Amino acid sequence: MDNPPLASLSLTHVHYNPADRVSYLCAWLALVPQGLCVVYATLIWSNREIEIMLMFTGQMACEALNWCLKRYIKEERPREMHGKGYGMPSSHAQFVTFFSITLSLFLLFRHVPHPTETHTPFSFGQRFLLSVVALASAAAVAFSRIYLSYHTPKQVLVGCAAGAIFAVLWFGMTTLVRRAGWIEWVLDTQLARLFRVRDLVVQEDLVDSGWARWVERRQKTKALRVQAKKSR
């Protein structure tokens, strides 16, 4: 065939009602999981934090669980849905629920930032507020799947439940791994040293990473300039 029929890349292909502003917003919310994967990859590459790697590993394991559940339950999507694949449980709902709950558990129970001369970290109340925002955002994404008729309310609720349960189990398992000293063992391996893997985010905000050294370097540079001017 000289001109074979074109296919649609379903990864970002979202149906919505162009006359409905809420539907348009929901179509953008449907892209949140893909956006979070980009965020994961960017943070892992730029910061090499093992905590982010653990979270991303759990995220992918949660996706694998969703893939298995869909093919075991084999429940169809709503009739209004134009796409393909099974609908039970909602992968979007499971994805964002795992992310938001894992992030909340980290911020509230594992993240103990220490203040420095150049940075004042978030207080517990601020971290709690950030957790509420993350959970509310996840709820908005889950709602969008129902509004766009990609899933039934039952499929979304089951997806949220699966994501929440897996998030709690994963957080508990990584806590045991940390207490057993396995994280320290991994960080001492030659491979971890080769890729500059570190474990600072538990006690240091990401925004403070390297900031103290940068401020100290600038202060030294300014001091040298002042001395140079005085010596002229």
CSV table of C-alpha atoms in Angstrom, one decimal:
chain,number,residue,atom,x,y,z
A,1,MET,CA,0.0,0.0,0.0
A,2,ASP,CA,1.3,3.4,-1.0
A,3,ASN,CA,-0.7,5.3,1.7
A,4,PRO,CA,-1.4,3.0,4.7
A,5,PRO,CA,-4.0,4.2,7.2
A,6,LEU,CA,-2.6,6.3,10.0
A,7,ALA,CA,-2.8,5.1,13.6
A,8,SER,CA,-3.4,7.2,16.8
A,9,LEU,CA,-0.8,7.1,19.7
A,10,SER,CA,-3.2,6.4,22.5
A,11,LEU,CA,-0.7,7.4,25.2
A,12,THR,CA,-1.8,11.0,25.1
A,13,HIS,CA,-5.0,10.7,23.1
A,14,VAL,CA,-7.8,11.9,25.3
A,15,HIS,CA,-11.5,12.4,24.2
A,16,TYR,CA,-13.3,15.4,25.6
A,17,ASN,CA,-16.2,17.7,24.8
A,18,PRO,CA,-14.8,20.9,23.3
A,19,ALA,CA,-17.9,22.8,24.3
A,20,ASP,CA,-17.5,21.9,28.0
A,21,ARG,CA,-14.8,23.8,29.9
A,22,VAL,CA,-14.8,21.2,32.7
A,23,SER,CA,-14.3,18.5,30.1
A,24,TYR,CA,-11.4,20.4,28.7
A,25,LEU,CA,-9.8,20.7,32.1
A,26,CYS,CA,-10.3,17.0,32.8
A,27,ALA,CA,-8.5,16.2,29.5
A,28,TRP,CA,-5.4,18.0,30.8
A,29,LEU,CA,-5.7,16.3,34.2
A,30,ALA,CA,-5.6,13.0,32.3
A,31,LEU,CA,-2.0,13.8,31.4
A,32,VAL,CA,-0.9,14.1,35.0
A,33,PRO,CA,0.6,10.6,35.2
A,34,GLN,CA,2.8,11.2,32.1
A,35,GLY,CA,3.8,14.5,33.6
A,36,LEU,CA,4.8,12.9,36.9
A,37,CYS,CA,6.9,10.3,35.1
A,38,VAL,CA,8.8,13.2,33.5
A,39,VAL,CA,9.2,14.7,37.0
A,40,TYR,CA,10.5,11.4,38.3
A,41,ALA,CA,13.0,11.0,35.5
A,42,THR,CA,14.2,14.6,35.8
A,43,LEU,CA,14.7,14.5,39.6
A,44,ILE,CA,16.4,11.1,39.5
A,45,TRP,CA,18.9,12.3,36.8
A,46,SER,CA,19.6,15.7,38.4
A,47,ASN,CA,19.6,14.8,42.1
A,48,ARG,CA,20.5,11.0,42.1
A,49,GLU,CA,18.4,10.7,45.4
A,50,ILE,CA,17.8,7.1,46.4
A,51,GLU,CA,14.5,8.0,48.1
A,52,ILE,CA,13.1,9.3,44.8
A,53,MET,CA,14.4,6.1,43.1
A,54,LEU,CA,12.6,4.0,45.7
A,55,MET,CA,9.4,6.0,45.2
A,56,PHE,CA,9.6,5.6,41.4
A,57,THR,CA,10.3,1.9,41.7
A,58,GLY,CA,7.1,1.6,43.9
A,59,GLN,CA,5.2,3.6,41.3
A,60,MET,CA,6.2,1.3,38.5
A,61,ALA,CA,5.4,-1.8,40.7
A,62,CYS,CA,1.9,-0.2,41.3
A,63,GLU,CA,1.5,0.1,37.6
A,64,ALA,CA,2.4,-3.5,37.1
A,65,LEU,CA,-0.2,-4.5,39.7
A,66,ASN,CA,-2.8,-2.5,37.9
A,67,TRP,CA,-1.9,-4.2,34.6
A,68,CYS,CA,-2.4,-7.6,36.3
A,69,LEU,CA,-5.7,-6.6,38.0
A,70,LYS,CA,-7.2,-5.4,34.8
A,71,ARG,CA,-6.4,-8.6,32.9
A,72,TYR,CA,-7.7,-10.7,35.8
A,73,ILE,CA,-11.0,-8.8,36.4
A,74,LYS,CA,-11.6,-8.1,32.7
A,75,GLU,CA,-14.3,-5.5,33.3
A,76,GLU,CA,-15.2,-3.3,30.4
A,77,ARG,CA,-15.2,0.5,30.4
A,78,PRO,CA,-18.4,2.6,30.2
A,79,ARG,CA,-20.3,2.4,26.9
A,80,GLU,CA,-19.6,6.1,26.2
A,81,MET,CA,-15.8,5.3,26.1
A,82,HIS,CA,-14.2,5.3,22.7
A,83,GLY,CA,-10.9,3.8,23.7
A,84,LYS,CA,-9.6,0.3,24.2
A,85,GLY,CA,-8.6,-1.8,27.2
A,86,TYR,CA,-10.2,-2.9,30.4
A,87,GLY,CA,-11.5,-0.4,32.9
A,88,MET,CA,-11.2,-2.1,36.3
A,89,PRO,CA,-9.4,-0.7,38.2
A,90,SER,CA,-8.7,2.8,36.9
A,91,SER,CA,-4.9,3.1,36.2
A,92,HIS,CA,-5.0,6.9,36.5
A,93,ALA,CA,-6.7,6.8,39.9
A,94,GLN,CA,-4.3,4.1,41.1
A,95,PHE,CA,-1.3,6.0,39.9
A,96,VAL,CA,-2.1,9.4,41.4
A,97,THR,CA,-3.3,7.8,44.7
A,98,PHE,CA,-0.1,5.9,45.1
A,99,PHE,CA,1.9,9.1,44.3
A,100,SER,CA,0.0,11.4,46.6
A,101,ILE,CA,-0.2,9.1,49.6
A,102,THR,CA,3.5,8.0,49.3
A,103,LEU,CA,4.5,11.7,49.1
A,104,SER,CA,2.3,12.5,52.1
A,105,LEU,CA,3.8,9.7,54.2
A,106,PHE,CA,7.3,10.8,53.3
A,107,LEU,CA,6.7,14.4,54.2
A,108,LEU,CA,4.9,13.7,57.5
A,109,PHE,CA,6.9,10.7,58.8
A,110,ARG,CA,10.3,10.3,57.1
A,111,HIS,CA,11.3,13.8,56.0
A,112,VAL,CA,13.0,15.5,59.0
A,113,PRO,CA,14.7,18.6,57.5
A,114,HIS,CA,17.4,20.5,59.4
A,115,PRO,CA,17.6,24.3,59.1
A,116,THR,CA,20.9,25.8,57.9
A,117,GLU,CA,22.4,29.2,57.8
A,118,THR,CA,21.0,29.8,54.3
A,119,HIS,CA,17.7,27.9,54.3
A,120,THR,CA,14.7,27.5,56.6
A,121,PRO,CA,12.9,24.2,55.7
A,122,PHE,CA,9.1,23.7,55.7
A,123,SER,CA,7.6,23.3,59.1
A,124,PHE,CA,5.4,20.2,59.9
A,125,GLY,CA,2.3,22.3,59.3
A,126,GLN,CA,3.5,23.4,55.9
A,127,ARG,CA,4.4,19.8,55.0
A,128,PHE,CA,0.9,18.8,56.1
A,129,LEU,CA,-0.7,21.5,53.9
A,130,LEU,CA,1.4,20.3,51.0
A,131,SER,CA,0.2,16.7,51.6
A,132,VAL,CA,-3.4,17.9,51.5
A,133,VAL,CA,-2.8,19.7,48.2
A,134,ALA,CA,-1.3,16.5,46.8
A,135,LEU,CA,-4.3,14.4,47.9
A,136,ALA,CA,-6.8,17.0,46.6
A,137,SER,CA,-5.0,17.0,43.2
A,138,ALA,CA,-5.1,13.2,43.1
A,139,ALA,CA,-8.9,13.4,43.8
A,140,ALA,CA,-9.3,15.8,40.9
A,141,VAL,CA,-7.5,13.5,38.5
A,142,ALA,CA,-9.6,10.5,39.7
A,143,PHE,CA,-12.8,12.6,39.2
A,144,SER,CA,-11.8,13.5,35.7
A,145,ARG,CA,-11.8,9.9,34.7
A,146,ILE,CA,-15.5,9.6,35.6
A,147,TYR,CA,-16.4,13.0,34.1
A,148,LEU,CA,-14.8,12.0,30.8
A,149,SER,CA,-16.6,8.6,30.9
A,150,TYR,CA,-13.4,6.6,30.8
A,151,HIS,CA,-14.3,4.8,34.0
A,152,THR,CA,-17.3,4.1,36.2
A,153,PRO,CA,-17.3,5.5,39.8
A,154,LYS,CA,-16.7,1.9,41.0
A,155,GLN,CA,-13.6,1.4,38.8
A,156,VAL,CA,-12.2,4.7,40.1
A,157,LEU,CA,-12.8,3.9,43.7
A,158,VAL,CA,-11.2,0.5,43.3
A,159,GLY,CA,-8.2,2.1,41.6
A,160,CYS,CA,-7.9,4.6,44.5
A,161,ALA,CA,-8.1,1.8,47.1
A,162,ALA,CA,-5.5,-0.3,45.3
A,163,GLY,CA,-3.2,2.7,45.0
A,164,ALA,CA,-3.6,3.6,48.7
A,165,ILE,CA,-3.1,0.1,50.0
A,166,PHE,CA,0.0,-0.4,47.8
A,167,ALA,CA,1.4,3.0,48.9
A,168,VAL,CA,1.1,2.1,52.6
A,169,LEU,CA,2.6,-1.4,52.0
A,170,TRP,CA,5.5,0.1,50.0
A,171,PHE,CA,6.2,2.8,52.5
A,172,GLY,CA,6.3,0.2,55.3
A,173,MET,CA,8.6,-2.1,53.3
A,174,THR,CA,11.0,0.7,52.5
A,175,THR,CA,11.0,1.8,56.2
A,176,LEU,CA,12.0,-1.8,57.2
A,177,VAL,CA,14.7,-1.8,54.5
A,178,ARG,CA,16.1,1.5,55.8
A,179,ARG,CA,16.1,0.2,59.4
A,180,ALA,CA,17.8,-3.0,58.4
A,181,GLY,CA,20.7,-1.0,56.9
A,182,TRP,CA,20.1,-2.1,53.3
A,183,ILE,CA,20.0,1.4,52.0
A,184,GLU,CA,23.4,2.2,53.5
A,185,TRP,CA,24.8,-1.1,52.0
A,186,VAL,CA,23.5,-0.1,48.6
A,187,LEU,CA,25.0,3.4,48.8
A,188,ASP,CA,28.4,1.8,49.6
A,189,THR,CA,28.4,-0.3,46.5
A,190,GLN,CA,30.7,0.6,43.6
A,191,LEU,CA,27.7,1.1,41.2
A,192,ALA,CA,26.1,3.6,43.5
A,193,ARG,CA,29.3,5.5,43.9
A,194,LEU,CA,29.8,5.4,40.1
A,195,PHE,CA,26.4,7.1,39.5
A,196,ARG,CA,26.8,9.5,42.5
A,197,VAL,CA,23.7,8.1,44.3
A,198,ARG,CA,23.0,9.9,47.6
A,199,ASP,CA,20.5,10.0,50.5
A,200,LEU,CA,20.2,13.6,51.5
A,201,VAL,CA,16.5,14.4,50.9
A,202,VAL,CA,15.4,12.7,54.1
A,203,GLN,CA,17.2,15.4,56.2
A,204,GLU,CA,17.6,18.1,53.5
A,205,ASP,CA,15.1,19.9,51.3
A,206,LEU,CA,15.7,19.5,47.6
A,207,VAL,CA,15.8,23.3,47.2
A,208,ASP,CA,18.7,23.4,49.7
A,209,SER,CA,20.7,20.9,47.7
A,210,GLY,CA,24.0,22.7,46.8
A,211,TRP,CA,22.5,26.1,47.8
A,212,ALA,CA,24.7,26.4,51.0
A,213,ARG,CA,27.9,25.7,49.0
A,214,TRP,CA,26.8,28.2,46.3
A,215,VAL,CA,26.2,31.0,48.9
A,216,GLU,CA,29.5,30.2,50.5
A,217,ARG,CA,31.3,30.4,47.2
A,218,ARG,CA,29.6,33.7,46.3
A,219,GLN,CA,30.6,35.2,49.7
A,220,LYS,CA,34.2,34.2,49.2
A,221,THR,CA,34.2,35.6,45.7
A,222,LYS,CA,32.8,38.9,46.9
A,223,ALA,CA,35.3,39.0,49.7
A,224,LEU,CA,38.2,38.6,47.2
A,225,ARG,CA,36.8,41.4,45.1
A,226,VAL,CA,36.6,43.7,48.0
A,227,GLN,CA,40.2,42.9,49.0
A,228,ALA,CA,41.3,43.4,45.4
A,229,LYS,CA,39.7,46.9,45.4
A,230,LYS,CA,41.3,47.8,48.7
A,231,SER,CA,44.7,46.8,47.5
A,232,ARG,CA,44.6,49.0,44.4
